[in-house]
Short mmCIF file of C-alpha atoms and ligand atoms in Angstrom, two decimals:
data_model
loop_
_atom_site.label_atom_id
_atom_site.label_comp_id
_atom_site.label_asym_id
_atom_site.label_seq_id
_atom_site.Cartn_x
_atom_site.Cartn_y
_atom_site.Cartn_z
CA UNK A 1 18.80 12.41 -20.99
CA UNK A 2 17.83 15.20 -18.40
CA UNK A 3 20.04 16.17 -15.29
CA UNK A 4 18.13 17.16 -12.67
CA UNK A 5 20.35 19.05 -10.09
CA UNK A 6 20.06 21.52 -7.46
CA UNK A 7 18.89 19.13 -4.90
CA UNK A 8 19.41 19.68 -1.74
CA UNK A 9 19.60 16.31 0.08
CA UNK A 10 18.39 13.19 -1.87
CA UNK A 11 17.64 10.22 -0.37
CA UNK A 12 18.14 7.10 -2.83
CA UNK A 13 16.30 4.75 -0.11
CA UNK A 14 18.69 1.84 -1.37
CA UNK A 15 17.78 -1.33 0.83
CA UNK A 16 21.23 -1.98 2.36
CA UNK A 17 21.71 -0.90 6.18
CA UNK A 18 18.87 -0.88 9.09
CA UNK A 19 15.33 0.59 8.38
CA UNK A 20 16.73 3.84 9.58
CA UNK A 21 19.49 4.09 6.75
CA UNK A 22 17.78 6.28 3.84
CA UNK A 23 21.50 7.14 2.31
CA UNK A 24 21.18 10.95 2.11
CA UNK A 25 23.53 12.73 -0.61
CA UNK A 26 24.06 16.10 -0.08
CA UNK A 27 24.17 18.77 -2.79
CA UNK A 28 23.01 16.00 -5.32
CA UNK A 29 22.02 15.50 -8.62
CA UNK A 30 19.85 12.73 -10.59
CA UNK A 31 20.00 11.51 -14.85
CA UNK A 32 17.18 9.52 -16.15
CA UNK A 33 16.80 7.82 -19.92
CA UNK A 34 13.72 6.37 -21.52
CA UNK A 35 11.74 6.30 -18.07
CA UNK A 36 14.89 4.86 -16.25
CA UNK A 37 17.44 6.18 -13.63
CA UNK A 38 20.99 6.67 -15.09
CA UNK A 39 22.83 8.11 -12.86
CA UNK A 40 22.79 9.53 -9.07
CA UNK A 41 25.33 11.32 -6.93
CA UNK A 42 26.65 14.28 -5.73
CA UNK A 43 26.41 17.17 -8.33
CA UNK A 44 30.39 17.86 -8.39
CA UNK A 45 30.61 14.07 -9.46
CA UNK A 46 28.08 14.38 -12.20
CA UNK A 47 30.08 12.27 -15.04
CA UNK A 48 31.94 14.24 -18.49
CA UNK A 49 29.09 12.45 -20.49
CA UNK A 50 26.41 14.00 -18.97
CA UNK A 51 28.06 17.65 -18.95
CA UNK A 52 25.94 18.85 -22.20
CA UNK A 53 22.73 16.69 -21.27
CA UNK A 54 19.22 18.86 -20.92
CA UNK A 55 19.60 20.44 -16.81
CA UNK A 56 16.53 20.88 -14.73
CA UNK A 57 16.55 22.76 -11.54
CA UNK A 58 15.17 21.31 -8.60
CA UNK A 59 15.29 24.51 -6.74
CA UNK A 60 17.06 23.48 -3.45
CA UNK A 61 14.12 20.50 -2.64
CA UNK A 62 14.69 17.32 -1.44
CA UNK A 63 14.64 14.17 -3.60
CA UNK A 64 13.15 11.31 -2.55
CA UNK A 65 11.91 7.49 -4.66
CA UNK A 66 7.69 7.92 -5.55
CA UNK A 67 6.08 6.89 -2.53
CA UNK A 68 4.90 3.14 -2.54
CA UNK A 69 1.66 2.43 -1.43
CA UNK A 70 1.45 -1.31 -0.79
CA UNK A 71 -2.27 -2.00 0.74
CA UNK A 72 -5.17 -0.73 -0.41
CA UNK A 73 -8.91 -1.24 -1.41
CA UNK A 74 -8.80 1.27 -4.39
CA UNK A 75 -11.83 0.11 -5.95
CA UNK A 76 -15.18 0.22 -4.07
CA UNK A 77 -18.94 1.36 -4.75
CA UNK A 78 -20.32 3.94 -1.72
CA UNK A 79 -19.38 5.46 0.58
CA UNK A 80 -19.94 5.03 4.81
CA UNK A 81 -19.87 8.87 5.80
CA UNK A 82 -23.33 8.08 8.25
CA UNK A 83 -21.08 4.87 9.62
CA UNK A 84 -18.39 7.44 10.39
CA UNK A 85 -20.42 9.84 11.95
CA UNK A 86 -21.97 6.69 14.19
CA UNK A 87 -18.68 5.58 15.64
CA UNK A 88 -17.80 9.27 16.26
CA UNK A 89 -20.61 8.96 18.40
CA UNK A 90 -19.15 5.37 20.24
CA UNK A 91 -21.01 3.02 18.47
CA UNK A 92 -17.97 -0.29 17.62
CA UNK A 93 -16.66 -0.79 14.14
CA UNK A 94 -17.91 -4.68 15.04
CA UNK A 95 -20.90 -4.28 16.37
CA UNK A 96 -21.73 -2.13 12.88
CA UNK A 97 -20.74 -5.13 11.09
CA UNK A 98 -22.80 -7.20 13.01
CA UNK A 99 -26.00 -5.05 12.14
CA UNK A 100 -25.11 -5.19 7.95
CA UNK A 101 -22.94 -2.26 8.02
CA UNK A 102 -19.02 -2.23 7.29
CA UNK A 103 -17.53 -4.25 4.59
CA UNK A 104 -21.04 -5.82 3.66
CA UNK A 105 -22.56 -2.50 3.06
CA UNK A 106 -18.75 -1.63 0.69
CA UNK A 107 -20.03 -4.78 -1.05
CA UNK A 108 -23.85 -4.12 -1.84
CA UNK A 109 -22.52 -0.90 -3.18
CA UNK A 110 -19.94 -2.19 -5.36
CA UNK A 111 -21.79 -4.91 -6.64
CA UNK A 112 -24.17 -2.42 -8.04
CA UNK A 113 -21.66 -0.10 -9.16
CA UNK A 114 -20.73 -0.37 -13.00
CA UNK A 115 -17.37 -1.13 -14.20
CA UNK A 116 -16.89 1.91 -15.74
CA UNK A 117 -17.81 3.42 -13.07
CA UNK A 118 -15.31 1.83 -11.17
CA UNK A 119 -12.51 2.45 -13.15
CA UNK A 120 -13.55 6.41 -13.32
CA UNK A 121 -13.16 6.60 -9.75
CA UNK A 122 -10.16 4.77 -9.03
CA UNK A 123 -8.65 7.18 -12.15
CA UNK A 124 -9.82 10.17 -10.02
CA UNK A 125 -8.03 8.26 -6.59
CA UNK A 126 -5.19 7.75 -8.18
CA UNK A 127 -4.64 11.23 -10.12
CA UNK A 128 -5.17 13.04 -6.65
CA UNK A 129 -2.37 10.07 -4.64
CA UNK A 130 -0.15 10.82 -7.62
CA UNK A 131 -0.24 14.47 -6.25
CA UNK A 132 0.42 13.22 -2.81
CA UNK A 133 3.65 11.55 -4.31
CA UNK A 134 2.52 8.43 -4.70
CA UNK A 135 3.58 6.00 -7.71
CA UNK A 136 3.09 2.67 -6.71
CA UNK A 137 -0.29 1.14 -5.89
CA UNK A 138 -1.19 -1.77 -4.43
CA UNK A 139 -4.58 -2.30 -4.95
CA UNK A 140 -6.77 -5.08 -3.90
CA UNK A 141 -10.50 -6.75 -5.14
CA UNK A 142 -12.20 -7.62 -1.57
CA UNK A 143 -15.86 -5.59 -1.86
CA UNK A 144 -17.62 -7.82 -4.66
CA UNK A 145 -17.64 -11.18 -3.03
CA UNK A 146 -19.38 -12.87 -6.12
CA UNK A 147 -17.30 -14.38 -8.66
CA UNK A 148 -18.17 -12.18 -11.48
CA UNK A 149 -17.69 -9.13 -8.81
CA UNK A 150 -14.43 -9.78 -8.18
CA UNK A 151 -13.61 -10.56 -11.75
CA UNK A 152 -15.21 -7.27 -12.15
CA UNK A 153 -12.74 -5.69 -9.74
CA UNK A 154 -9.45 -6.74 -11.06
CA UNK A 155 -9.94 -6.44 -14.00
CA UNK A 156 -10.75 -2.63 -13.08
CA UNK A 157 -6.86 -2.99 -12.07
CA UNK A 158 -5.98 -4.41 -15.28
CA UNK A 159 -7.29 -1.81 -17.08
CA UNK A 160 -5.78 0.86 -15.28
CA UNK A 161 -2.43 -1.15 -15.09
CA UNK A 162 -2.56 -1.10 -18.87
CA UNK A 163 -3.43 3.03 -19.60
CA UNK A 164 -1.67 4.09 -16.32
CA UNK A 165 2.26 5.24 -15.96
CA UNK A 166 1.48 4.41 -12.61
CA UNK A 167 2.80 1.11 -11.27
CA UNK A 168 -0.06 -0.98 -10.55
CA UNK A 169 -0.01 -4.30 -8.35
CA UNK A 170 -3.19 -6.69 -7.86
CA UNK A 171 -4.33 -8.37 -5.06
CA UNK A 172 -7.41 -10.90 -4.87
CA UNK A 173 -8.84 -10.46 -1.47
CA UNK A 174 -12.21 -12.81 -2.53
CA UNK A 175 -11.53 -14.00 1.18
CA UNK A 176 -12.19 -10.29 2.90
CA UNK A 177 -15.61 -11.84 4.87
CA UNK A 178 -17.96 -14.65 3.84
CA UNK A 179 -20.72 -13.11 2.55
CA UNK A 180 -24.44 -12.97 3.85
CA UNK A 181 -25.78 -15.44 1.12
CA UNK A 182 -22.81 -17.85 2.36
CA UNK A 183 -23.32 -17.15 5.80
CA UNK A 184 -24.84 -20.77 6.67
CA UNK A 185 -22.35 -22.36 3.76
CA UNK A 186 -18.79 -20.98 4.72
CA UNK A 187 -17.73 -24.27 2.58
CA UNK A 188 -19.44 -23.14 -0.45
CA UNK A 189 -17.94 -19.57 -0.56
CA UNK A 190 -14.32 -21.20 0.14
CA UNK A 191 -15.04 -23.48 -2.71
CA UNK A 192 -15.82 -20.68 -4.92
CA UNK A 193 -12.48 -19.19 -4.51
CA UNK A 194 -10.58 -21.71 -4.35
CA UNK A 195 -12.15 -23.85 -7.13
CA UNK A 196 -13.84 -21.19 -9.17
CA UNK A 197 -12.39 -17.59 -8.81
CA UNK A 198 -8.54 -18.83 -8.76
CA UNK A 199 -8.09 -20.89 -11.51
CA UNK A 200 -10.05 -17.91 -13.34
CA UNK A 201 -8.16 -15.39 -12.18
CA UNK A 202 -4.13 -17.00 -12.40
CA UNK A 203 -5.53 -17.95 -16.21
CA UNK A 204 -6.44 -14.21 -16.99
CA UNK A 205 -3.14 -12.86 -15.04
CA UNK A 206 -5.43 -10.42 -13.16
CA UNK A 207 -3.47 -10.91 -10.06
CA UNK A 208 -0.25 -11.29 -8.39
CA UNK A 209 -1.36 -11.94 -4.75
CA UNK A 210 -3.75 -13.43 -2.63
CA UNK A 211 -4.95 -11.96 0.78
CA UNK A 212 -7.12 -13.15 3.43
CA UNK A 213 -8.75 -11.49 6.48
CA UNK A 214 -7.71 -13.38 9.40
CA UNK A 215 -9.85 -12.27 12.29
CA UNK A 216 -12.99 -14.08 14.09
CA UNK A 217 -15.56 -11.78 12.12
CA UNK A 218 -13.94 -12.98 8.77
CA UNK A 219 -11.49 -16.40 8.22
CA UNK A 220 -10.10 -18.73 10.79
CA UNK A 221 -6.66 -19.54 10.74
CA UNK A 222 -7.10 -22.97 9.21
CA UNK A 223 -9.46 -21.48 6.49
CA UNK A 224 -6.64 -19.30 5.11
CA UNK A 225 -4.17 -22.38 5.06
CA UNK A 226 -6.29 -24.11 2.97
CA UNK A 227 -6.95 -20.83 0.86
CA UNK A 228 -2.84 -20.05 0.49
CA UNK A 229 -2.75 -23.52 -0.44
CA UNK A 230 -5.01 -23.52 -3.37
CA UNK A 231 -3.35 -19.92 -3.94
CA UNK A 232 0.27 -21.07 -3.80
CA UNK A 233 -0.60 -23.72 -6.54
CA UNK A 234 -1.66 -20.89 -8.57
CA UNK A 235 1.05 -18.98 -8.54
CA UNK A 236 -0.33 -16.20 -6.35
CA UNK A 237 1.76 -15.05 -3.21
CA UNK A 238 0.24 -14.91 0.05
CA UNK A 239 -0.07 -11.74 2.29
CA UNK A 240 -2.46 -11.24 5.12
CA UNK A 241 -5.01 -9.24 7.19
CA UNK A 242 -3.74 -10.29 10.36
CA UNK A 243 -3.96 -9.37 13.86
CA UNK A 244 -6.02 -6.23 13.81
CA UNK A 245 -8.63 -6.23 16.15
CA UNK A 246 -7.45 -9.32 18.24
CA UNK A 247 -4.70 -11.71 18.23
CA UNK A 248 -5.54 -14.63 15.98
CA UNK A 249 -2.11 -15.91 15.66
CA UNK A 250 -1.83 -13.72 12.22
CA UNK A 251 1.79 -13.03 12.62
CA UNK A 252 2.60 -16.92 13.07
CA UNK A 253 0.20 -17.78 10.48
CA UNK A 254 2.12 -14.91 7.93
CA UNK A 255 5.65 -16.57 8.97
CA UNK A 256 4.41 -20.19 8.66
CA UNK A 257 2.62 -19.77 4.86
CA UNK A 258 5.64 -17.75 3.37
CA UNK A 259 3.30 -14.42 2.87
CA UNK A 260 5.46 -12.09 1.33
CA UNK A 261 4.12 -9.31 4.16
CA UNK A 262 1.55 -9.28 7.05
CA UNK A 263 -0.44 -6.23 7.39
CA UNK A 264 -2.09 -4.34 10.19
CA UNK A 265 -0.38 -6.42 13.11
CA UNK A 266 -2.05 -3.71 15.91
CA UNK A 267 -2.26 -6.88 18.42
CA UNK A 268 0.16 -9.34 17.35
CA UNK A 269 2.27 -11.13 20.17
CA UNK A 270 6.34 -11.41 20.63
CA UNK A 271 6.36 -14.97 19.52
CA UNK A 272 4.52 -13.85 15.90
CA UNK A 273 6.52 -10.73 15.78
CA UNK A 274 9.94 -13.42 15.75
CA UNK A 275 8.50 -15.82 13.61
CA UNK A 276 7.68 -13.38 10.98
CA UNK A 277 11.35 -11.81 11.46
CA UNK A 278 12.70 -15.29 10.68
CA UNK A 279 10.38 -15.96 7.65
CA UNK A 280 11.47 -12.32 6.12
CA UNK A 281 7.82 -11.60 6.07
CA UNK A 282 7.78 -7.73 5.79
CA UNK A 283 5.54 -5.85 8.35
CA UNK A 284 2.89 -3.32 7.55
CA UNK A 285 1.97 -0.68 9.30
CA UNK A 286 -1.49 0.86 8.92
CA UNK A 287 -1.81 3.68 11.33
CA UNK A 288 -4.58 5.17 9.77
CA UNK A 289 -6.80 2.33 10.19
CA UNK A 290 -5.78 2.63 13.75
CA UNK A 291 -6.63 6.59 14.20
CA UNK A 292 -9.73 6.42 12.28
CA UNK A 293 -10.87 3.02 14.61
CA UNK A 294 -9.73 5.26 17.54
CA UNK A 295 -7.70 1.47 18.35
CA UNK A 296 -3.68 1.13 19.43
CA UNK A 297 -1.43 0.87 16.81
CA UNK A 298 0.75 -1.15 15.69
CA UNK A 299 4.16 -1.32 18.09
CA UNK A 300 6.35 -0.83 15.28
CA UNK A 301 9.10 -0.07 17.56
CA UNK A 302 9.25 -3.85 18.75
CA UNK A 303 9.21 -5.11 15.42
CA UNK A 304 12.41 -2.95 14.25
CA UNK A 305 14.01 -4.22 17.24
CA UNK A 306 13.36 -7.51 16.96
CA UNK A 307 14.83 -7.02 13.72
CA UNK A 308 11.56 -6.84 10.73
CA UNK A 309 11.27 -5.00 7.70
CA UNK A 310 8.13 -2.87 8.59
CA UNK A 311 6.40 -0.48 5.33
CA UNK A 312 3.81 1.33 5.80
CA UNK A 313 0.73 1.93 3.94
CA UNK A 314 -2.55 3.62 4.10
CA UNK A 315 -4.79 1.00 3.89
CA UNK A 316 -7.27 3.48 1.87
CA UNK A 317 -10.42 2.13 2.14
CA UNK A 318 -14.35 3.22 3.05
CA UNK A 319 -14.46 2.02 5.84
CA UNK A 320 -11.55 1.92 8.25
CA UNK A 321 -9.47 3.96 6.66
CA UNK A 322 -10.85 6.61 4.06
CA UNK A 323 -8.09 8.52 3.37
CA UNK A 324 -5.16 8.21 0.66
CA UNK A 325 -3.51 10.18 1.83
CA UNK A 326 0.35 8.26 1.90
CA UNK A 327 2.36 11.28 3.53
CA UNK A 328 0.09 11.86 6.18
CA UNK A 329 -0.34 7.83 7.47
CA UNK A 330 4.14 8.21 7.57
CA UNK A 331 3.63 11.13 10.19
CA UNK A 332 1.40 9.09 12.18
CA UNK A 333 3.67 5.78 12.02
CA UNK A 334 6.33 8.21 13.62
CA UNK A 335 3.58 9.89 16.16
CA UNK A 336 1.67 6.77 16.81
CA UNK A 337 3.68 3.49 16.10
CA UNK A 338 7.14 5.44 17.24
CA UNK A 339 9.06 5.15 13.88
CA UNK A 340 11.74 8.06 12.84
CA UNK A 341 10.91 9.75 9.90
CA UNK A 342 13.70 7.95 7.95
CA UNK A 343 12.50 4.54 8.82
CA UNK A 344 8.86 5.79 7.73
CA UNK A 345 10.04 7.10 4.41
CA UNK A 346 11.91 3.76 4.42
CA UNK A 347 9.47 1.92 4.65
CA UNK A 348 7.22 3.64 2.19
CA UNK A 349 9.49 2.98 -0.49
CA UNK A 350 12.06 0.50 -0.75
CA UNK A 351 10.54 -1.64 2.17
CA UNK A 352 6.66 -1.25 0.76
CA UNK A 353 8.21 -2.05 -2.66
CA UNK A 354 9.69 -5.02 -0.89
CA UNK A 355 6.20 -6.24 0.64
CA UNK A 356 4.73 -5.82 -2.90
CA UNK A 357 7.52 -7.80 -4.77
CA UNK A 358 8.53 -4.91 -6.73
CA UNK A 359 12.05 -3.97 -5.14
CA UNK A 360 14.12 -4.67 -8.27
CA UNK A 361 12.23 -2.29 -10.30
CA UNK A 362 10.53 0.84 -7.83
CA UNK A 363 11.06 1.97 -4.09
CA UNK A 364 14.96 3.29 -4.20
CA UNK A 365 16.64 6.20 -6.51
CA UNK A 366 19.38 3.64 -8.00
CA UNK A 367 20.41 3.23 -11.63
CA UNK A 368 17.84 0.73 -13.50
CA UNK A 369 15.42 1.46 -11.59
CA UNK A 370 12.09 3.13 -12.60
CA UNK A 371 12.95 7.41 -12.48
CA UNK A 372 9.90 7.93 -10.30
CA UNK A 373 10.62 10.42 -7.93
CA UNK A 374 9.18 13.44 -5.54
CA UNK A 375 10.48 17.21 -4.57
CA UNK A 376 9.88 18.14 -1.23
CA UNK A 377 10.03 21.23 -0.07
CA UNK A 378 11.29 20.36 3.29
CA UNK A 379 15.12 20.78 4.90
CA UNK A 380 15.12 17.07 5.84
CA UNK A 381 12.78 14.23 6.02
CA UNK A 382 13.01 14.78 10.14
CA UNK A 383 11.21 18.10 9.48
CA UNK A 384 9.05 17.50 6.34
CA UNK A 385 6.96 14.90 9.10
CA UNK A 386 7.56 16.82 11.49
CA UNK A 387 6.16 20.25 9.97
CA UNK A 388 3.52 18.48 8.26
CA UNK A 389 1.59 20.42 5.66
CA UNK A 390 -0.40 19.85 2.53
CA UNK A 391 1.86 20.47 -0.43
CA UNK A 392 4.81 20.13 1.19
CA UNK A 393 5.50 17.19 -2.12
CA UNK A 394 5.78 20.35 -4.81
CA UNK A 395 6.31 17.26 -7.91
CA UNK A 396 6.26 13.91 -8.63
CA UNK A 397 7.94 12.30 -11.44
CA UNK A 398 6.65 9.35 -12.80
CA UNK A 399 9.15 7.07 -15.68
CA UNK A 400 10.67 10.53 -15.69
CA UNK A 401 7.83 13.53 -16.65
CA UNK A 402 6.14 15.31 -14.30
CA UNK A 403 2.85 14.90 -13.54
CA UNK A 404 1.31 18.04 -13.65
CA UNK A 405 -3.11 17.75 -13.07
O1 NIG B 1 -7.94 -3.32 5.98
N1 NIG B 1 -9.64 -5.36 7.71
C1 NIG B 1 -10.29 -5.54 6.73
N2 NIG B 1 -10.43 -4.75 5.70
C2 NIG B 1 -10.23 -3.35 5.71
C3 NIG B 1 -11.39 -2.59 6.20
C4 NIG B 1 -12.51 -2.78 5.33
C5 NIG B 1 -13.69 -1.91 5.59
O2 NIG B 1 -13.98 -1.46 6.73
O3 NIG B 1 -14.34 -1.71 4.57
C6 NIG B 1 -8.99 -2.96 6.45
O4 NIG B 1 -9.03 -2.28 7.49
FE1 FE B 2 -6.87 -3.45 4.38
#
């Protein structure tokens, strides 16, 4: 049973208090068992039955849970560098959509892409957001769009939810846009996912949640009621695209279906923003999407006030948001969407657990939970975002050993 000590400040991220309560203990030290926190507390406290147990020096750093990334697109075929380089230049995210580009040109590359394939790449994305700190992953299907695509796609996650240490969490986003070969039968596709793809997927396990892309390029508000309806009846739990580029009513929509989060929320309006604070719908916040579509982010400020649970995620994806990179999207939910550090690294952990349905097991340094943890070399989480660097997360612990490629 190791004893890791010598920790400067560790924050155990336990849910209770306000998103800005992170529970520091100073001078602290941490036990974990067969993959499993033991014990946490201030090192003079550490108990007589631990006295003799293995000791491993954390070397002043601070502790923190593994970061929780709860929305992404892990698994895609392509790249869109040349779709970058065009909006660099002005051109609108939409109006590339419009012409074939965006998520359409994700799926013509992922349909082509192999499984195997696949699954090699999302190994090399996650080995490199392990490094980051990063040991939860929400990862959602959304770029195949065919039945056997999609299938193709979670079942990617299954695989790597099986060989991985790496908490895994699928999402079926079949309703990301309708695509081309559906474009004139909108019914058809929503058929196939409802009557086809669902009952296919809740009978294989292959995921936990089902997301739709609420906007007018994608699915209408009454499309995605009738798609969380089929999905509720399958056991899948809703969550949502909603309110990115304009204010469909997303937030409303979240609070009204009983989504366990609603993510992106750039434009949403006070009325959604206090619906979804009633419904306990958890708030994510996606500032990279925001950066890299040069758009306003999400006023995360108003929806702490007004009382929500707001994580934050990266979103990693090719198109909107092509970086992993966890740490980095928490500085810019403090820089862009006015968050403190703590209620960032809040909601990266116990909060993103939260909008992932994980919180009993991952998010929060508390005994029974999962010993995933992170080393920062940092005097406090105010200046670890604030004095952001690369590296600045020396280890990450995953069920208790340290990842080390
Ligand atoms: O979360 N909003 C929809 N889906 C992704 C972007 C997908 C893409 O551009 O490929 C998002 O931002
Ligand atoms: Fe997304």
């Amino acid at each position: 049973m190791p004893v890791l000590e010598n920790i400067s400040t560790l924050y155990t991220c336990a849910a209770a208090g306000g998103q800005n309560e992170i529970h520091p203990v100073k001078d602290a030290a941490l036990a974990w068992d067969d993959g499993l926190v033991t014990w946490v507390g201030p090192r003079d406290d550490i108990p007589t039955s631990l006295r003799d147990e293995e000791r491993l020096d954390a070397g002043g750093r601070l502790a923190l849970p593994g970061l929780v990334d709860c929305h992404t697109h892990l698994a895609f075929g392509g790249w869109r560098a040349d779709e970058f380089e065009m909006r660099c230049r002005g051109t609108d995210y939409l109006e590339i959509a419009r012409a074939g580009g965006g998520i359409a040109s994700t799926m013509r590359h992922t349909r082509a892409a192999s499984a195997d394939d696949l699954l090699t790449r999302s190994r090399g994305f996650l080995r490199r957001m392990a490094r980051l700190g990063v040991t939860t992953v929400e990862c959602k299907s959304g770029y195949g769009l065919t039945a056997e695509d999609e299938l193709k796609l979670l079942r990617v996650y299954a695989q790597l939810k099986e060989e991985q240490d790496m908490e895994i969490v699928a999402t079926f986003l079949g309703a990301h846009i309708v695509p081309p070969e559906f474009r004139e039968d909108r019914e058809g596709y929503i058929a196939l996912l409802i009557d086809e793809l669902m009952p296919r997927i809740a009978g294989e396990g292959l995921a936990e949640f089902c997301d739709v892309f609420v906007e007018e390029t994608a699915f209408s508000a009454e499309e995605a009621r009738r798609i969380f309806g089929a999905s509720r009846r399958h056991g899948l739990r809703g969550k949502l695209h909603a309110d990115q580029l304009s204010d469909t009513g997303g937030a409303a929509l979240a609070a009204e279906i009983g989504a366990v989060s609603a993510d992106h929320l750039e434009q949403s309006n006070d009325e959604g923003i206090r619906a979804l604070v009633e419904a306990g719908v958890v708030a994510v916040c996606l500032p990279l999407a925001s950066l890299y579509l040069n758009q306003p982010p999400m006023p995360a400020r108003r929806f702490i006030e007004a009382g929500a649970d707001v994580a934050v995620a990266t979103d990693f994806n090719p198109g909107s948001a092509p970086t992993y990179d966890l740490p980095l999207a928490l500085m810019l939910a403090c820089t862009m969407s006015r968050m403190t550090p703590a209620e960032a690294v809040k909601g990266a952990t116990i909060l993103a657990a939260r909008a992932i349905g994980r919180e009993h097991r991952v998010g929060s340094l508390e005994p029974g939970k999962r010993a995933d943890f992170i080393l920062v070399e940092a005097e406090s989480v105010n200046h670890w975002l604030y004095h952001f660097r690369p590296g600045a997360v020396s280890d990450t612990f995953i069920k208790g050993k340290r990842i080390t490629s």
